[in-house]
Structures are given as structure tokens and as C-alpha cells.
């Protein structure tokens, strides 16, 4: 008995836990069943559990302390979120501008699932096609907003509505996320080389329009084939045609500022020599800065040579004509447009490019003016600012300048006549306001550029194409060539304050051109209806108050 009692006692001590209350201490009531499992989330004794709901609760169920009378303002307004309706017959540019500024949750689902016979779109290939199309548009000088709209249109036409395109100065990227629980797929492409070919730009716009249309069935393979044909297409004008166009542009510009036949020939010859020298430098791989500096030297040298030879001509008109052929008006308009539409990084990069090109022109002209002053050339700064009123001849010269500019931009032959007429209208408005109405040149330039942008936007809406071919060449007669030359000559002759003042005027005129063109285009979108549609798709602007 003693050994059995000792064994039971040892087993009891071994089985006893450190948490077992000693003898004499009352033990708490254990669970009714050992199989019942408790967790750390179980309510302790003394607390009353909330009444269970009849339905299953979720993460979106309001807590028990929620009171509707003291609830915070609801995210969704009482009238609901307005539905975005896209006009079928409106240009894809307007429809996609309305989409790219909408949050993903508020974008309407695409009506057309895809443009191919496959059961699902090949997402990587669609993104690659989108980036290649965006690359051609950005390399051709299109604005960042229009490039994003085109990229979104391509993705949406193949059923990829949850995509986010992003455009900077040289980088294109796009991200697609099928749903909130799927991993996003991102692709990017860098624009290595940029060139001006508005015929190629128009072909890309036509491809995007066909992809966005419900009437045309364009598969991925067909889109790739057409894109390859666009890349392989030759320019409509060869190199020598561009060189002759540069001469015609400079000659027409010299006629605008009071030159005669001799000045026309001299300015054209200087521009042709400068263009050929720039081609040689480009073939050697030198940057554009040096190309512009070299191209600006021959017109200035010829103008100084005429002055040294005591030829009774306006040497300033020869130099001014050469400047007209080089001023980067296209890049300036694109940069200001990107800034006004909220693409500040791209705008800053484009404007920095304009500044470098302008400095290159300044360096080339300053070198030749300094040489001319050292050789004893009697250059008169005030001569560049003399107003010469010859309305019929100047209108013809402005139209010739615009025509040459259109050839330099490699435009389609069908658009050359329209943009030439647009340039003639621009100079007529400027001359009527500045010469006849005695209005400041900055205000006159802004109004004329606004009409250029308005007419260009109208023509692009009728043709369902880009507005650049109808706008860029038409602003050629408005470029500030005379003010630029006057400022550079003042700096060379030691009158720095007057030179800087004139250069500031040239910058103001350039900004007036860019803002006027953009404002004219926005006016067309704001007040005019789209042909074929009851209402145009609206574009949401950034809502800001005093910069906040």
C-alpha cells in the first residue's frame, strides 16, 4: 500500500502543471467541453457581446458605434457620379482627351472588345504597338497630351481600358492592370531620334483613327504591317527641294521686312549655303547646336559683304531673312502647349531645347557681326525696325514663306495650299492691326497666331487629322526675326541694354505666337461643335485655386 501510494503521488507531481493552483486555492471553472476551442479574440468574462447580425458581416459593414446622423460626408455625392458619354462621331482626339484625365474607376468600359479574332488580346504586343505609335508621334513634334490620347486610343481599341500612358520629352511608358488583384504590366520606349515629317505624322493619325473606328476592322498584324509601311515611306520632298525651300523662305522673309529683288536673291543664297553647311555637319554627327550656329553664318556674312561693298540695299533684311529660316518656331509652340496643358516636365525640356538652338543661332550671327564691325561695316541698328508698308507684296511674300515652310516640314501636298492660305490670313491680320491700327506688335502677333490656331483646329477637325500641318507653317511670317537681329547687333556694338531690351521683345513675340496658337485651338474645342456629333467629349481640366 505504501509503495502504491508513493507511485500515485509521483505520477501526480509529474502530471501537475506549473500553472495548476496549489491546494487550498479554489480552481476556476473550466470550459464545459475540452473540445471547445478558444482564441485570443474571445470576449473576456464581464463584457457583453454585441448582438449578432442576421446577415454575414464584411469589411465594409459599419461598426456598431456608427450613427447615420453624425456620419462624415459621403464620398459619392447624393446625385451620383455623372456618367461620361463619348460621342461616336467625334474625332478620337476629343474622345481620348476626355478619358486620359478621368480616374480609372470613372472611365466607361470600351464598347469594342478588340480588333482581332482571338479570344483575348495579346497584351504585350498591344502595349508594344502602342509605344511604337507614340514614338512616331512624339518624334514628329506632337504635343504630349495628343501623344497620350493616341496611346490610350490604341489600347482602348483592343479592350485594354485600365491603362495609364505617360509621356515625357524622350521617354514613353504605359502600364496596364487587368484588375485590382492582378499585377500590372509596364512597358517603356525611348525616343532616340526626332525628325520632322508631317506626312508620316498624318499617316499615323489615320492609323489611330482606323483603330478607333467601329467601321474598320484592324487586327494586330494589320496594324503592325501598316506601321512598318509608314516607317519605310520616303519623304515627299528630297534634300535639294528642302534646300531650295529654305532659300525661298529666307527670300520671302526678307521681302516682309522691306527688301527688294537684290535682297531676296542675297537672302536666298545665304540660306541655301547655310543649309548645305548644316547638312555637312549633320553628316559628321555634330549636335544641332553647332548645325544652327553654322547655318546662321552665311546670311549674316552676305549681308555684311553687301554693306562693305556699299551696295544700296538693306543689309538688315538679308540677315533677318536668314534668321527666319532658322528660328525654332515649331519646338517653341510645342513646348508652350505642353506647359499650358499641364505637362511641365516635357514643356521644360522642350523650352530648354529651344533655348539651346536659339543660343546656337545667336553665336553664329554674333561671330559674323563682330567680324563685320571690325572690318568697318556701318550697320545701322534702327534700320531693322523701320516699317515698310507694301501690303500686296508682303502678303504674297508671307504666303511664299509659308509655302516654303510647309515643304521643309514634309507636309502632304494636299495640305500645302490650305496652310499657305492660313499664313496669308495671319499676316493680313497682323498688318491690319499693327500697321493700319497702330496696335503693339505683341498684341497683333497674339491675335494673328490665335486665328492661325483656330483655323488650324477647324481644318484638323474636318479632316480628322493632326492640327500641326495646318498651324506650324502658318506662323512662319510672325516669327520675330527683326527684333532678334536688332538685339544681337546692339550687343555687338556695345549697347547692351538696348540689345537685351530688343531680345526681350523677341521673346515676348515668340511667347505671344505660342500662346495665341494654343488659345485658338482651345477656343475651337470650347465653343464649336464637332462635325457629325451632337456634343463633343469634354476634357476635365485641373481644378486649382491660387496655385494650391
Coordinates of N, CA and C in Angstrom, one line a residue, residues 43-49:
X43 N -14.2 37.2 -26.1 CA -14.5 38.2 -25.2 C -14.3 37.7 -23.7
X44 N -13.6 38.5 -22.9 CA -13.4 38.1 -21.5 C -14.7 38.1 -20.8
X45 N -14.7 37.5 -19.6 CA -15.9 37.5 -18.7 C -16.2 38.9 -18.2
X46 N -17.4 39.2 -18.1 CA -17.8 40.5 -17.7 C -18.2 41.5 -18.8
X47 N -17.8 41.2 -20.0 CA -18.2 42.0 -21.2 C -19.4 41.4 -21.9
X48 N -20.3 42.2 -22.4 CA -21.4 41.7 -23.1 C -21.1 41.8 -24.6
X49 N -21.4 40.7 -25.2 CA -21.1 40.7 -26.7 C -22.2 41.5 -27.4

